[in-house]
Coordinates of C-alpha atoms in Angstrom, one line a residue:
M224 CA -47.5 -22.9 72.9
V225 CA -51.1 -22.9 73.1
P226 CA -52.7 -22.3 76.6
E227 CA -54.3 -25.0 78.2
R228 CA -57.7 -23.8 78.6
V229 CA -61.8 -24.2 77.8
S230 CA -62.6 -20.3 78.5
L231 CA -66.2 -20.3 76.4
I232 CA -68.3 -23.0 74.7
T233 CA -71.0 -21.6 72.2
I234 CA -73.8 -23.8 70.7
G235 CA -75.3 -23.1 67.6
A236 CA -78.8 -22.9 68.2
F237 CA -81.6 -23.7 65.4
N238 CA -84.3 -22.1 67.9
L239 CA -82.3 -19.7 70.4
P240 CA -85.3 -18.1 72.4
K241 CA -86.4 -21.9 73.1
L242 CA -82.9 -23.4 73.6
R243 CA -82.3 -20.3 76.0
T244 CA -85.7 -20.7 77.9
F245 CA -84.6 -24.6 78.6
Y246 CA -81.4 -23.1 80.0
Q247 CA -83.0 -20.6 82.2
E248 CA -85.2 -22.7 83.5
L249 CA -82.6 -24.8 84.7
G250 CA -82.1 -22.2 87.2
W251 CA -79.0 -21.1 85.5
E252 CA -77.7 -17.7 85.9
E253 CA -77.2 -15.6 82.6
N254 CA -74.3 -13.0 82.1
D255 CA -75.6 -9.1 81.8
I256 CA -74.7 -9.3 77.8
S257 CA -77.7 -12.1 77.1
S258 CA -80.6 -11.0 74.7
D259 CA -83.0 -12.4 72.4
H260 CA -80.1 -12.7 69.5
Y261 CA -77.3 -14.4 72.1
A262 CA -77.4 -16.1 75.3
A263 CA -74.4 -16.5 77.7
F264 CA -74.9 -18.7 80.9
K265 CA -72.1 -18.3 83.9
T266 CA -70.6 -21.9 85.1
A267 CA -68.2 -22.5 87.1
G268 CA -65.5 -23.1 84.5
V269 CA -66.3 -22.0 81.6
I270 CA -69.1 -19.5 79.8
L271 CA -71.7 -21.3 78.3
S272 CA -73.0 -19.3 75.2
I273 CA -75.9 -20.0 72.7
F274 CA -75.5 -18.0 69.1
P275 CA -77.9 -18.3 66.3
I276 CA -76.0 -21.7 64.3
E277 CA -76.4 -19.9 60.9
E278 CA -74.1 -16.7 62.2
L279 CA -71.9 -19.3 63.9
A280 CA -71.3 -21.4 60.5
K281 CA -70.8 -18.3 58.9
D282 CA -68.6 -17.0 61.0
A283 CA -66.4 -19.9 61.1
G284 CA -66.5 -20.3 57.7
V285 CA -68.6 -24.0 57.6
Q286 CA -72.0 -25.3 56.1
I287 CA -74.5 -26.1 58.7
N288 CA -76.0 -29.8 58.8
H289 CA -79.8 -29.1 59.2
D290 CA -80.3 -32.4 61.0
K291 CA -80.7 -31.4 64.5
D292 CA -81.4 -35.1 65.6
T293 CA -77.9 -36.3 64.5
F294 CA -75.1 -36.6 67.3
K295 CA -72.5 -34.1 67.0
G296 CA -69.7 -36.0 68.3
I297 CA -69.4 -33.8 71.3
T298 CA -70.9 -34.3 75.1
L299 CA -70.8 -31.3 77.9
A300 CA -70.9 -32.4 81.4
I301 CA -72.1 -31.7 84.7
N302 CA -69.5 -33.4 87.3
V303 CA -71.5 -32.9 90.7
D304 CA -70.3 -33.2 94.6
K305 CA -72.1 -36.1 95.6
R306 CA -73.8 -39.7 94.0
E307 CA -77.4 -38.6 94.9
Q308 CA -76.8 -35.0 92.8
V309 CA -76.9 -37.2 89.7
D310 CA -80.4 -38.5 90.2
A311 CA -81.6 -35.2 91.4
T312 CA -80.1 -33.1 88.7
I313 CA -81.4 -35.8 86.2
E314 CA -85.2 -35.1 87.8
E315 CA -84.8 -31.4 87.8
I316 CA -83.6 -31.7 83.8
R317 CA -87.0 -33.9 83.3
R318 CA -89.1 -31.6 85.2
V319 CA -88.1 -28.7 82.5
G320 CA -88.5 -30.9 79.1
G321 CA -84.8 -32.0 78.9
N322 CA -84.7 -35.9 77.3
I323 CA -83.4 -38.1 79.4
L324 CA -81.4 -40.5 77.0
R325 CA -79.5 -43.0 80.2
E326 CA -81.6 -43.0 83.6
P327 CA -78.6 -42.3 86.4
S328 CA -76.8 -45.8 86.8
D329 CA -73.7 -46.8 88.6
A330 CA -70.6 -46.6 86.2
F331 CA -67.8 -49.5 85.9
W332 CA -65.3 -46.7 87.2
G333 CA -66.8 -46.4 90.5
G334 CA -69.0 -43.4 89.9
R335 CA -72.6 -42.3 88.9
T336 CA -73.9 -40.9 85.4
A337 CA -76.4 -40.6 83.5
Y338 CA -77.3 -38.5 80.0
F339 CA -79.9 -36.0 78.5
A340 CA -80.2 -34.0 75.5
D341 CA -81.5 -30.3 75.2
P342 CA -84.2 -29.5 72.9
E343 CA -82.2 -29.4 70.2
N344 CA -80.3 -32.7 71.1
N345 CA -77.0 -31.2 72.5
L346 CA -76.0 -34.0 74.9
W347 CA -75.2 -33.8 78.4
E348 CA -73.6 -36.4 80.9
V349 CA -74.3 -35.8 84.6
A350 CA -71.6 -37.4 86.6
W351 CA -70.2 -38.1 90.0
N352 CA -66.5 -39.3 90.3
P353 CA -65.2 -40.0 93.7
A354 CA -62.0 -38.9 92.5
S355 CA -62.7 -35.5 91.6
V356 CA -61.4 -32.3 92.9
F357 CA -63.3 -29.0 92.3
D358 CA -61.9 -25.6 93.7
E359 CA -64.2 -23.0 95.7
R360 CA -66.4 -21.9 92.4
G361 CA -67.4 -25.7 91.8
A362 CA -64.8 -26.0 88.8
M363 CA -63.6 -29.2 88.3
L364 CA -59.3 -29.4 88.7
S365 CA -58.9 -33.4 88.5
F366 CA -60.9 -36.7 88.2

């Protein structure tokens, strides 16, 4: 059986220092192993790491799509505790230079949502779902 967990998400970076700075400016705490060649940020549920895309592709044995503006077919999410936190979070992301793709709006499913892209077009959703349940660390348990 494959364990039902996501423990680490790695984003392949074209410009690691620039991408690392963006996440630092969000106020995210880095793990002690972070350096100019690898960055790891502590989050409520998983570790978010940033690694040079060339090295990541070599490690996985795949080719790189050098068009960083192409949608990669994946989004990451920051789920918040309160409706108003969606708007406040998007304003902070805007302040540090995130590209707001969709302004905060009420969702058809009863929550509130918005989207942004980091400097390398990795897509993130900021969402509030009234049915979400979080543990004491802030990790989402259900929605």
